[in-house]
Coordinates of C-alpha atoms and ligand atoms in Angstrom, one line a residue:
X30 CA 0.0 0.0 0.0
X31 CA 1.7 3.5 -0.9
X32 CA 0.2 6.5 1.5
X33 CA 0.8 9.9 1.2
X34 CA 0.5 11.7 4.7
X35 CA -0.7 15.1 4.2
X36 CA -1.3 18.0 6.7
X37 CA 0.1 21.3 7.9
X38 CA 3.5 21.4 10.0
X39 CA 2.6 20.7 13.4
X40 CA -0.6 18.6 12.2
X41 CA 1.2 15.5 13.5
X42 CA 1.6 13.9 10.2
X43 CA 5.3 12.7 10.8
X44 CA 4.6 10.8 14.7
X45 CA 0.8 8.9 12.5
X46 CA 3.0 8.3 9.3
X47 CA 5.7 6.5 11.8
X48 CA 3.4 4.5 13.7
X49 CA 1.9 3.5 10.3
X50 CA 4.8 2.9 9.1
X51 CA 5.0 0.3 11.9
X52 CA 1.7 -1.0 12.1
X53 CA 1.6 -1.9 8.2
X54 CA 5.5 -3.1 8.1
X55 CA 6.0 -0.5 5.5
X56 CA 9.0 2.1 5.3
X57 CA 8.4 5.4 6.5
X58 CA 9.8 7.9 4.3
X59 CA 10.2 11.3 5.4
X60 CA 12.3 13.7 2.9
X61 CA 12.6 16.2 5.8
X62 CA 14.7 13.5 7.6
X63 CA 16.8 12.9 4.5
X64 CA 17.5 16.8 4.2
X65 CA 18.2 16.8 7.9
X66 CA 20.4 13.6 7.6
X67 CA 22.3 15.2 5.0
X68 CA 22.7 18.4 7.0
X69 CA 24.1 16.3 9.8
X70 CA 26.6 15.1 7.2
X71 CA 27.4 18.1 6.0
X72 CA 26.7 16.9 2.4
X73 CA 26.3 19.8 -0.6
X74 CA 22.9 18.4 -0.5
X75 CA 22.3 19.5 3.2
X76 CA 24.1 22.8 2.6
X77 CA 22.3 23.7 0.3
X78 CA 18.6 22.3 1.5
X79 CA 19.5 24.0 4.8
X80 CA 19.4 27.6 3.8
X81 CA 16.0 26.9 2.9
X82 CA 14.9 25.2 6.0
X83 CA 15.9 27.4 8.3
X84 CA 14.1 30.4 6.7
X85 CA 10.8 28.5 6.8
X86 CA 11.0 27.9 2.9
X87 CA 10.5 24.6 0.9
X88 CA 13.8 22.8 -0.8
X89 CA 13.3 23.6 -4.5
X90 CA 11.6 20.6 -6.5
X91 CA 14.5 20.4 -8.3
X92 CA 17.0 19.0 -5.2
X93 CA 13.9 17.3 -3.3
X94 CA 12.0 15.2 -6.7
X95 CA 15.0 12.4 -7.5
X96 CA 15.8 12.1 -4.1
X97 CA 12.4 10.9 -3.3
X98 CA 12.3 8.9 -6.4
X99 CA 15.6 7.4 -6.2
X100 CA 14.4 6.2 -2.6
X101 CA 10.9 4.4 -3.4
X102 CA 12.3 2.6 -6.6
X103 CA 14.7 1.1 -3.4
X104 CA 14.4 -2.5 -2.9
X105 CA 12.4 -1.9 0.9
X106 CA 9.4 -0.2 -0.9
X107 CA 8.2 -3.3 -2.8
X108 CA 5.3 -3.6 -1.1
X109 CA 4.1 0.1 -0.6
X110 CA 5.4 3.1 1.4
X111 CA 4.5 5.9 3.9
X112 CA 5.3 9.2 2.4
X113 CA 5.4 11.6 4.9
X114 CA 6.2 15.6 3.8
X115 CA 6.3 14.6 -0.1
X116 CA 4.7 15.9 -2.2
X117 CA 4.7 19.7 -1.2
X118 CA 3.7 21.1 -4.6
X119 CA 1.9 20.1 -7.1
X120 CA 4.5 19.5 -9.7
X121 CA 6.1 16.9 -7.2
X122 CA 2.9 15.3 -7.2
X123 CA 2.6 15.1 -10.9
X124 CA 5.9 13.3 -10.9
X125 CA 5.5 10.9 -8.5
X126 CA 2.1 10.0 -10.5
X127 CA 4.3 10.0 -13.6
X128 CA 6.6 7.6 -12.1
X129 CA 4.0 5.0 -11.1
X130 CA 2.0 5.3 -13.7
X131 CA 4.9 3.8 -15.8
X132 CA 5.0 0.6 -13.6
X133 CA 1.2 0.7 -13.4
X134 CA 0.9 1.6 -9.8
X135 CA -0.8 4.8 -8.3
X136 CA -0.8 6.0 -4.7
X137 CA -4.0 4.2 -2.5
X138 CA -4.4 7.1 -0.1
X139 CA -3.5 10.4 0.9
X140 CA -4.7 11.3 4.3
X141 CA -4.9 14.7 5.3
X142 CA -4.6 15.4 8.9
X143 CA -6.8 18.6 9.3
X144 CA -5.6 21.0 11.8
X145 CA -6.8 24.9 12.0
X146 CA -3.7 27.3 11.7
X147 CA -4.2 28.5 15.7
X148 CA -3.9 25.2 16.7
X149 CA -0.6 24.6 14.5
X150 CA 0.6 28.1 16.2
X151 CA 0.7 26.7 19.9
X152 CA 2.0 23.0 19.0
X153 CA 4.8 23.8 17.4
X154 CA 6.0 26.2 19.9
X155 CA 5.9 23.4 22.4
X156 CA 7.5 20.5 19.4
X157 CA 10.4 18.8 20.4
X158 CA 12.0 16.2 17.9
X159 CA 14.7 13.6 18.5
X160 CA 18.3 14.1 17.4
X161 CA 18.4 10.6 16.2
X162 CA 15.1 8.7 14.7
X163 CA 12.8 11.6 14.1
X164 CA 10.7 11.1 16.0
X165 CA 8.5 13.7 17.4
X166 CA 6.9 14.7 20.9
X167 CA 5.6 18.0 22.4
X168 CA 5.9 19.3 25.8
X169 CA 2.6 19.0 27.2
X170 CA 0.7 17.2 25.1
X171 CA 2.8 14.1 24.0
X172 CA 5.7 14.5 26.6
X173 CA 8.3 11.9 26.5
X174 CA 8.3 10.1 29.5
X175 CA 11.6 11.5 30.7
X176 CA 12.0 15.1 29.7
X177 CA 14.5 16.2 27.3
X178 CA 15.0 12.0 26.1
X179 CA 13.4 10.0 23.7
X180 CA 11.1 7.1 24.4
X181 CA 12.2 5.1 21.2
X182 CA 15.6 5.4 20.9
X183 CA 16.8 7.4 24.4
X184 CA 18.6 10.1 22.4
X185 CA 18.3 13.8 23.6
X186 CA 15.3 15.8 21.8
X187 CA 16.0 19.1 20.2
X188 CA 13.7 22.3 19.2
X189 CA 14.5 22.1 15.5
X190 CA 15.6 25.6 14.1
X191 CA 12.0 25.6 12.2
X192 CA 10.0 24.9 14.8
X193 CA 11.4 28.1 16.7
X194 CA 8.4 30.9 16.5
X195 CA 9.9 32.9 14.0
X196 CA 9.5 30.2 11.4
X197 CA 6.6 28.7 12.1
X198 CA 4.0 31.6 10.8
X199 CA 6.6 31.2 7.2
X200 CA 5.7 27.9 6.8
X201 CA 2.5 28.0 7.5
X202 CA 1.9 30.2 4.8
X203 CA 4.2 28.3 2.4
X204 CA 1.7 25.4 3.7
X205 CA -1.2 26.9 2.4
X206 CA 0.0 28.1 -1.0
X207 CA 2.1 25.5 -2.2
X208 CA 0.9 22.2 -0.5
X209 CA -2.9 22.5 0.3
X210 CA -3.5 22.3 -3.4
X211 CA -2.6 19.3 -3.1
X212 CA -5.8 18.7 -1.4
X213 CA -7.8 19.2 -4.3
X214 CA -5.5 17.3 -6.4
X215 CA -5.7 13.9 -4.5
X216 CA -9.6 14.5 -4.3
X217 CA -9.8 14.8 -8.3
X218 CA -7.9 11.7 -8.4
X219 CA -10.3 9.7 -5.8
X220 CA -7.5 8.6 -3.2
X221 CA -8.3 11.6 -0.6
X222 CA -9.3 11.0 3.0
X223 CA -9.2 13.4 5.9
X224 CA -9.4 12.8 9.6
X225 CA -9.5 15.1 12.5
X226 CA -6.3 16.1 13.4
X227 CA -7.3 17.7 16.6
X228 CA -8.7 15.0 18.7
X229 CA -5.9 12.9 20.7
X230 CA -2.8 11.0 19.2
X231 CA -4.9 7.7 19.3
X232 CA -8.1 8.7 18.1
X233 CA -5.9 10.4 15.3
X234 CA -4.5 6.9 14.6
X235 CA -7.3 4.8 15.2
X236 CA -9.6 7.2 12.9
X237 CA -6.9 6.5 9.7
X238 CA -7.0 2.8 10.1
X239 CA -10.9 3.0 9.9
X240 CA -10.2 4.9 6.4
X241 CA -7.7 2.1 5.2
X242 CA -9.6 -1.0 3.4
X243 CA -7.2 -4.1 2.9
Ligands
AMP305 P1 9.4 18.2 7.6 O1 10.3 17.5 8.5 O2 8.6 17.4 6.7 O3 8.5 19.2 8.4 O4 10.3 19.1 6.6 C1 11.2 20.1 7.1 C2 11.6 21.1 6.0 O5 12.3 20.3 5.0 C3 10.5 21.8 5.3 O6 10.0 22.9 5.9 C4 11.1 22.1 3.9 O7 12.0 23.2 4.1 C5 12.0 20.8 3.7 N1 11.2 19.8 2.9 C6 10.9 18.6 3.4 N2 10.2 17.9 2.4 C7 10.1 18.7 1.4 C8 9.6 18.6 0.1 N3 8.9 17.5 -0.3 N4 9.7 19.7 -0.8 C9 10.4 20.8 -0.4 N5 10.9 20.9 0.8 C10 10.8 19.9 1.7

């Protein structure tokens, strides 16, 4: 099954697309954490996708589309894939179609985790994401269980530099004028589902599973 996970920043698409990820034994595939992997590596890759990051701005199509096509034509993605923070535009979208429409495959879902924009505001003030898997937590309402540490993999959690305030009102509207679209795009083509990203972490969960038919 190959699932696009769509939503706002801060809509909590990245923690659902990992436990996902996990219930369905698919790979998780965030091109955030590749960016940030390759930051941490100091590739030209991450020097170059970091400039853009930090000012609340998407990595142009141009060094984000092979990358994530490189990665799902991997070995691991067989079976299907969790796509979580691809597309962001609409011409990534129309690639990724292009690319499985050659081997006759099409995306099953995308679920959009619907947040309002004040919610987004006071979540990811209070975001906190681990140096080392990804993962994500936030300070009151999905703290780790000891502060500062994460649950999965015990490495120390981080305010990422676009999480910090002056960032977040950016993305958000980046969000809104290059990535709802996508919204609209994904309904034409029959595979869109939303859920309520407001109510709790499991209810969030348990209401995508009910949208996912075998
Ligand atoms: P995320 O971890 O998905 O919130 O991504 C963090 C940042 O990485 C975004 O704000 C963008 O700057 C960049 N990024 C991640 N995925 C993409 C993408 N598909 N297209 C463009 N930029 C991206």
């Amino acid at each position: 099954m190959k699932i696009i996970m769509l939503g706002a920043p801060g809509a909590g698409k990245g923690t659902q697309a990992i436990r996902l990820a996990e219930e369905l034994g698919l790979p998780h595939i965030s091109t955030g954490d590749i960016f940030r992997y390759n930051i941490k590596n100091n590739t030209e890759l991450g020097q170059k996708a970091k400039a853009y990051m930090d000012k609340g701005q998407l990595v142009p199509d141009e060094l984000t589309v092979d990358l994530l096509l490189d990665r799902v034509a991997k070995e691991d993605c067989e079976n299907g894939y969790i796509l979580d923070g691809y597309p962001r535009t609409i011409p990534q979208a129309e690639v990724l179609d292009k690319a499985l429409a050659e081997k006759n495959e099409k995306i099953d879902y995308a679920v959009n985790i619907a947040v309002p924009d004040e919610n987004i505001i006071n979540r990811m003030g209070g975001r906190r994401t681990c140096t080392n898997c990804g993962e994500t937590y936030h300070i009151v309402y999905n703290a780790p269980k000891v502060e500062g540490i994460c649950d999965r993999c015990g490495a120390p959690l981080i305010q990422r530099e676009d999480d910090k305030p002056e960032t977040v009102a950016s993305r958000l509207n980046v969000y809104h004028e290059m990535t709802e679209p996508l919204e609209n795009y994904y309904k034409e083509s029959g595979v869109y589902v939303e859920v309520d990203g407001t109510q709790t972490m499991d209810e969030v969960f348990a209401s995508i599973l009910a949208l996912l038919k075998d």
